[in-house]
Short mmCIF file of N, CA and C in Angstrom, two decimals:
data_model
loop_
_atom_site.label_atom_id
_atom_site.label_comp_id
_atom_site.label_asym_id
_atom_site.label_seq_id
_atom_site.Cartn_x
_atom_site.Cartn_y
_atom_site.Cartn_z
N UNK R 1 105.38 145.39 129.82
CA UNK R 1 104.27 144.84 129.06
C UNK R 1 104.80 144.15 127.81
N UNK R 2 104.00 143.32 127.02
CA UNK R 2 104.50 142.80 126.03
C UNK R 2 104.56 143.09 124.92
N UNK R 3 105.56 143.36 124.04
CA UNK R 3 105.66 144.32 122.90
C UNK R 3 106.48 142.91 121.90
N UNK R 4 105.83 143.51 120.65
CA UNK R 4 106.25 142.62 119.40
C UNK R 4 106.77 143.59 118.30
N UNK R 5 108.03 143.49 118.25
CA UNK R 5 108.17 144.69 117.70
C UNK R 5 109.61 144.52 116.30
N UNK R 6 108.82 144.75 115.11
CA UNK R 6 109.31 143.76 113.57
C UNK R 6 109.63 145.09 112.89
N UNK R 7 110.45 144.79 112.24
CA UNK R 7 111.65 145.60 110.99
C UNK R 7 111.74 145.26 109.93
N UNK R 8 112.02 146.16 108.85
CA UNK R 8 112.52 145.30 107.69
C UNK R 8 111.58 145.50 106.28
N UNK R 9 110.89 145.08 106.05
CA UNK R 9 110.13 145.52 104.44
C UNK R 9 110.64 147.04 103.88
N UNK R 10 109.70 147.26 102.96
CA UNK R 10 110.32 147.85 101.58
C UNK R 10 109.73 147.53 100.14
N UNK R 11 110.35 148.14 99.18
CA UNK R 11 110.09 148.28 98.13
C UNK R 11 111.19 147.61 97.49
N UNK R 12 110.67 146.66 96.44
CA UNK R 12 111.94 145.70 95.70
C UNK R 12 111.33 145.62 94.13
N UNK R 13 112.05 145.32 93.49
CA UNK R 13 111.70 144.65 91.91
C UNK R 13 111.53 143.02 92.24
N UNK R 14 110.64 142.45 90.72
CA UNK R 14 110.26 141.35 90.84
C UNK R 14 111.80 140.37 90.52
N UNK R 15 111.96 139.46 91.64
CA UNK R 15 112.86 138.68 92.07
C UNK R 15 114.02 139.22 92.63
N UNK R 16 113.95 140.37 93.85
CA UNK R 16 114.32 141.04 94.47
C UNK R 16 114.43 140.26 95.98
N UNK R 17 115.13 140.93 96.78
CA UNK R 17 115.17 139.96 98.06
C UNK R 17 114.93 141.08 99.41
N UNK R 18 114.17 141.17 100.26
CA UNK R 18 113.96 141.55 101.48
C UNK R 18 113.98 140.48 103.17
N UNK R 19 114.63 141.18 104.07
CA UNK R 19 114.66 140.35 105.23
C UNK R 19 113.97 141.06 106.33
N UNK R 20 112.89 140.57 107.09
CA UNK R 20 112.35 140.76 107.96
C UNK R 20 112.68 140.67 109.23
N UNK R 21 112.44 141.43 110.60
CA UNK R 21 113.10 140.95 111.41
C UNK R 21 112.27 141.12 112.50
N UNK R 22 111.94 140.43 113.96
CA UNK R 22 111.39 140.81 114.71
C UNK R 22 111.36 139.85 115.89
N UNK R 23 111.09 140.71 116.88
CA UNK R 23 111.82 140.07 118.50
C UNK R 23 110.05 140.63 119.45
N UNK R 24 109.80 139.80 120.47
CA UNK R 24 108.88 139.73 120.97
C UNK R 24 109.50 139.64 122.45
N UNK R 25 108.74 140.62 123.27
CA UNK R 25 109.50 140.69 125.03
C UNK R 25 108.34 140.93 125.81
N UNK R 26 108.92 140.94 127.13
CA UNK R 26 107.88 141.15 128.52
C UNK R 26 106.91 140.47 128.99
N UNK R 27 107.12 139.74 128.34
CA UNK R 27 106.20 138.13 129.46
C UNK R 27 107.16 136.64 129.00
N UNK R 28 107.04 135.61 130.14
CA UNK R 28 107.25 134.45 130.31
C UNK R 28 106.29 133.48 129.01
N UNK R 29 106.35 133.54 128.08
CA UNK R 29 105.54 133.05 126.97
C UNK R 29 105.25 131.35 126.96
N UNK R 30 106.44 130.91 127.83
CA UNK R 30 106.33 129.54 127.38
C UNK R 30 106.40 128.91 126.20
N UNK R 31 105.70 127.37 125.77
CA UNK R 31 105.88 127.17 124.66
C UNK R 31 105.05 128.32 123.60
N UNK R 32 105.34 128.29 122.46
CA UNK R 32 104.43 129.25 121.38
C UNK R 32 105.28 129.51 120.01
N UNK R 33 104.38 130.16 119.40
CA UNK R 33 105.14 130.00 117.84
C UNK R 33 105.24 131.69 117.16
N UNK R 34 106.04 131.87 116.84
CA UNK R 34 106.20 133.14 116.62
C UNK R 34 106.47 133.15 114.88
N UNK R 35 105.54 134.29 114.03
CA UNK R 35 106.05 134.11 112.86
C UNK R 35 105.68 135.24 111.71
N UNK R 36 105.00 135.09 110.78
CA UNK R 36 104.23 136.18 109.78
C UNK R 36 103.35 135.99 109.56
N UNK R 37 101.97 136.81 109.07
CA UNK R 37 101.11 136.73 108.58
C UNK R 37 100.60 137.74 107.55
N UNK R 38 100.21 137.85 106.42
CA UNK R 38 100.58 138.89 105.43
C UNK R 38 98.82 139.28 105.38
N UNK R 39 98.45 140.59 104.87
CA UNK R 39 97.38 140.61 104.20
C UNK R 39 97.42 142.16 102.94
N UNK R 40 97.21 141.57 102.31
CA UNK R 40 97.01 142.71 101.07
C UNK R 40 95.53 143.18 100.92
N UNK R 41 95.74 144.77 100.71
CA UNK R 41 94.23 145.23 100.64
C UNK R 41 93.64 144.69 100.11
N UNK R 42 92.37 144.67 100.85
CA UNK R 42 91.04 144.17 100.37
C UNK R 42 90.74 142.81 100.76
N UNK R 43 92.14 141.75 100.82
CA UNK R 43 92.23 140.41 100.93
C UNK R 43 92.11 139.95 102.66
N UNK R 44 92.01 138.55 102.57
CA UNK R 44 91.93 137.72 103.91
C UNK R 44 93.60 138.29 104.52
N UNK R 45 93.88 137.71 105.64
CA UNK R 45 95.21 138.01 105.89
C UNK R 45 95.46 135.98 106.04
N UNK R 46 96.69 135.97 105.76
CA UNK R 46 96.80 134.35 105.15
C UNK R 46 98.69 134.15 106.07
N UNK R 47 98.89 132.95 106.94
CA UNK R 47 99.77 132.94 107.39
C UNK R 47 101.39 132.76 106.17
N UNK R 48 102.06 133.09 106.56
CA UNK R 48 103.25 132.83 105.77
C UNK R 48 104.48 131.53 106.01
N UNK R 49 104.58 132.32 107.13
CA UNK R 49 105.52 131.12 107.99
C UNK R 49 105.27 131.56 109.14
N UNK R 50 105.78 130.23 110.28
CA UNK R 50 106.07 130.32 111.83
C UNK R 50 106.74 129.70 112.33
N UNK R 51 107.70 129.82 112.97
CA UNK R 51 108.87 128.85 113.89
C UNK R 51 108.39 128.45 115.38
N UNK R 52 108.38 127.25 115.96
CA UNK R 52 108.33 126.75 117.18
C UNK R 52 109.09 127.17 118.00
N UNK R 53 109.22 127.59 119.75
CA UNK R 53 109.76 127.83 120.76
C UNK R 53 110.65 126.27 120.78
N UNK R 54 109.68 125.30 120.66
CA UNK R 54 110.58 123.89 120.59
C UNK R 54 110.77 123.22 119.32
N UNK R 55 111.56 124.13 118.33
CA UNK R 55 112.10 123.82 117.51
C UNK R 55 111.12 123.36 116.02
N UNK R 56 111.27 123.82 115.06
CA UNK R 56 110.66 123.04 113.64
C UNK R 56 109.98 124.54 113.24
N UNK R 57 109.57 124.41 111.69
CA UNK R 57 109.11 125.67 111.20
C UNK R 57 107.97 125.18 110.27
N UNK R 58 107.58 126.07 109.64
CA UNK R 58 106.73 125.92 108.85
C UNK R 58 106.37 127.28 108.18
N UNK R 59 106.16 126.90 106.76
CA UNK R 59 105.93 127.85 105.61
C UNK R 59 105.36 127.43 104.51
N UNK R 60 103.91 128.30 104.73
CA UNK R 60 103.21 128.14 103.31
C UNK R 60 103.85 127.94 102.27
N UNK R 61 102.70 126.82 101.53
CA UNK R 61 103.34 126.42 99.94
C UNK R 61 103.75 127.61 99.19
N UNK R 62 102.56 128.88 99.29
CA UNK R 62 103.16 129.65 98.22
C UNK R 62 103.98 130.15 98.20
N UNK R 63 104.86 130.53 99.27
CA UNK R 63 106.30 131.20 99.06
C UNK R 63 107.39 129.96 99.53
N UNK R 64 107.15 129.06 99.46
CA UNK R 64 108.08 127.42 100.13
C UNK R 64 109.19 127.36 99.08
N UNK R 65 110.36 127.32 99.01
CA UNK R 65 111.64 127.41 98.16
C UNK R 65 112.12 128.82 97.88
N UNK R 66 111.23 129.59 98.36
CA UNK R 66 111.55 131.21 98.22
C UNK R 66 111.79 132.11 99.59
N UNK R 67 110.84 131.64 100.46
CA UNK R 67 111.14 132.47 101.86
C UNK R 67 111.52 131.37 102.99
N UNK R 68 112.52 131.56 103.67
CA UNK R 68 113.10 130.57 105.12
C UNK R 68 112.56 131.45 106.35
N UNK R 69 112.65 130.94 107.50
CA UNK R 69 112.16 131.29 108.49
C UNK R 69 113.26 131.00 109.60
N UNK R 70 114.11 131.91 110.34
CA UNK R 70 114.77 131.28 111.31
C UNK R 70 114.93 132.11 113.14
N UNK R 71 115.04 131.28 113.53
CA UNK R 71 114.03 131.55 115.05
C UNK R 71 115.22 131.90 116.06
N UNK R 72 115.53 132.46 117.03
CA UNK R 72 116.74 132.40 118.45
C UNK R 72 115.64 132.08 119.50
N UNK R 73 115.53 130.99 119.75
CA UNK R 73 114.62 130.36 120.52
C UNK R 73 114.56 131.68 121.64
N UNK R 74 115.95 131.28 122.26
CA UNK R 74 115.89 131.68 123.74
C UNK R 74 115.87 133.13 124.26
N UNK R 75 115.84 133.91 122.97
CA UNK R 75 115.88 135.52 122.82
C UNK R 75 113.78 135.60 122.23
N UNK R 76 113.28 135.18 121.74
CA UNK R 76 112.17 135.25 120.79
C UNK R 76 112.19 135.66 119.68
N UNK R 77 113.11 136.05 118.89
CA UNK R 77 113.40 137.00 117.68
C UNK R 77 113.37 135.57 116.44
N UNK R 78 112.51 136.31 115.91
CA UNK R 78 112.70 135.80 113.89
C UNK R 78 112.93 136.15 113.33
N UNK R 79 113.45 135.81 112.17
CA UNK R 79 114.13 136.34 110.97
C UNK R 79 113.14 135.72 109.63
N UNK R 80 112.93 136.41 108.69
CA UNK R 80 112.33 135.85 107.31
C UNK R 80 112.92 136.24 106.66
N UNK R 81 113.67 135.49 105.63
CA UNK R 81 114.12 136.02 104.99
C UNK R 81 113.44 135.28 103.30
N UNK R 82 113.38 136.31 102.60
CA UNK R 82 112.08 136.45 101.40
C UNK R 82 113.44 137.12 99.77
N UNK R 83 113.29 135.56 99.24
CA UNK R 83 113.98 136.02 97.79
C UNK R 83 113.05 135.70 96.77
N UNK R 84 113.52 136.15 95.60
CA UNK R 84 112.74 135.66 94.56
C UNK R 84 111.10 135.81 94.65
N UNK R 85 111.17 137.58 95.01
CA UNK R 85 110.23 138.29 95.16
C UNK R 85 109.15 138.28 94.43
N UNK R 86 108.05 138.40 94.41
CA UNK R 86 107.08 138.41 93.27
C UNK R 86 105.56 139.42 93.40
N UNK R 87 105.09 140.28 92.67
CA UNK R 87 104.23 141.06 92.95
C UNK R 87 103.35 140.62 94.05
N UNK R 88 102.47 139.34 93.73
CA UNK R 88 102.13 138.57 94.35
C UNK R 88 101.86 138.72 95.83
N UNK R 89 103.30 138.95 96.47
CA UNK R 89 103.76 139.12 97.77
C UNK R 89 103.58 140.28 98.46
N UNK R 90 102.67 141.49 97.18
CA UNK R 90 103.01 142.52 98.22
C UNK R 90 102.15 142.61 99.65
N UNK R 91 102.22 143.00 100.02
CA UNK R 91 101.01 142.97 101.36
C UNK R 91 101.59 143.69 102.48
N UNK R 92 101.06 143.94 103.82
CA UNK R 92 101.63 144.18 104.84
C UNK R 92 101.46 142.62 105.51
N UNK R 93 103.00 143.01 106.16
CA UNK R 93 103.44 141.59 107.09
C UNK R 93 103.17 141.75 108.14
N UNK R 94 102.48 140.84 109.40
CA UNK R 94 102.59 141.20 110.84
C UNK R 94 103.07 140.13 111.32
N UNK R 95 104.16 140.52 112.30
CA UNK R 95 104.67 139.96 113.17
C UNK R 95 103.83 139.07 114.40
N UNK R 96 104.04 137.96 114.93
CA UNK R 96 102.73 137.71 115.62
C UNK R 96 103.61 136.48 116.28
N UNK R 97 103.07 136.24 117.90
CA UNK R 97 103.49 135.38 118.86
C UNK R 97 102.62 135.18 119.63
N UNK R 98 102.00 133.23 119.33
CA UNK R 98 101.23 133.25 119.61
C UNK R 98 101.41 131.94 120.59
N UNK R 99 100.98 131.97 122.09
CA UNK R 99 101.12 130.92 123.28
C UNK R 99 100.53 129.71 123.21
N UNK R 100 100.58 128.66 123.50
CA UNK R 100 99.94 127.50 123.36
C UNK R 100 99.28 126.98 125.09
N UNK R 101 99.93 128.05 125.94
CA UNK R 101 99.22 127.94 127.50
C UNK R 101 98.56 129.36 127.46
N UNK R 102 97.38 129.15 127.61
CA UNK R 102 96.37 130.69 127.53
C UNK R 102 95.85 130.80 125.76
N UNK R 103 96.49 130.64 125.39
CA UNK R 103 96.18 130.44 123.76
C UNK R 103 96.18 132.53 123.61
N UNK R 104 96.88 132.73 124.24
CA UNK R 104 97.61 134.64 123.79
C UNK R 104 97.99 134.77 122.40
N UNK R 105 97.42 136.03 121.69
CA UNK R 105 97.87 135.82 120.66
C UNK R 105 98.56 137.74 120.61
N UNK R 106 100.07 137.92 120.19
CA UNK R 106 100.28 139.05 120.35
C UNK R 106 100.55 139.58 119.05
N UNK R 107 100.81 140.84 118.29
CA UNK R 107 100.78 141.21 117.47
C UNK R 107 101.87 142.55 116.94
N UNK R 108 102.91 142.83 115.88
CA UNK R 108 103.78 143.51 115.33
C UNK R 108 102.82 144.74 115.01
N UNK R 109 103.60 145.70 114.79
CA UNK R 109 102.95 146.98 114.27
C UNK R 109 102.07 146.46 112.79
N UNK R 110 103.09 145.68 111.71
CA UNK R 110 102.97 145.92 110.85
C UNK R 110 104.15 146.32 109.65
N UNK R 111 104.67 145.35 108.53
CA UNK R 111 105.64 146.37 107.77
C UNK R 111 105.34 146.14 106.57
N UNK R 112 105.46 147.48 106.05
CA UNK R 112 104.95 147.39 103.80
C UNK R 112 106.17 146.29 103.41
N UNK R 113 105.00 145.88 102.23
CA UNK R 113 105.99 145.06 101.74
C UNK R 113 106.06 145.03 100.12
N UNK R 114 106.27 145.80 99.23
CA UNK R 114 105.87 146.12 98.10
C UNK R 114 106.57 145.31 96.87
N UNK R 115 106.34 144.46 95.91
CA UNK R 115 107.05 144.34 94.75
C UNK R 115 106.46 145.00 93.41
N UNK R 116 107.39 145.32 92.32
CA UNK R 116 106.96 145.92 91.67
C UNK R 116 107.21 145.15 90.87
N UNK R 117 106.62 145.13 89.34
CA UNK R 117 107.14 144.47 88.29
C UNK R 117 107.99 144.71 87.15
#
């Protein structure tokens, strides 16, 4: 079955650095975009970044010069990697891979992501 399954958060000081990690298996996915999506209590949940199966990324303005996004196409696994930390950021992150045939959308446990000031 298909499991999405992400590593990595923690507790940091402000301009601290954490790396995320997470690999998605058990189905033929085809094209699709695999990436983060954060939400802090109480709040909307708001995308972060996502990398393409066929290549190119993308990452919200608000963390853009601070967090990269990098993809192993042919394995499904991403990497985020998040510097120049800021309270801002805390939230839980979910991992998420989502198909562009069937329009499937799959989903990470979940990892804390805390900055302090």
């Amino acid at each position: 079955q298909v499991q999405v399954v992400e590593s990595g958060g923690g507790s940091v000081q402000r301009g601290g650095s954490l790396r995320l990690s997470c690999a998605a298996s058990g189905s033929d996915f085809g094209l699709n975009a695999m990436g983060w999506y954060r939400a802090a209590p109480g709040e909307e949940r708001e995308l972060v970044a996502a990398a393409f199966s066929r290549g190119g990324t993308n990452v919200a303005d608000f963390v853009k010069g601070r967090f990269t996004i990098f993809r192993e196409n042919a394995k499904n696994e991403v990497t985020l990697q998040m510097n120049s930390l800021i309270p801002e950021d805390t939230a839980v992150y979910y991992c998420f891979l989502r198909t562009f045939v069937g329009l499937n959308e799959y989903w990470g446990q979940g990892t804390q992501v805390t900055v302090s000031s």
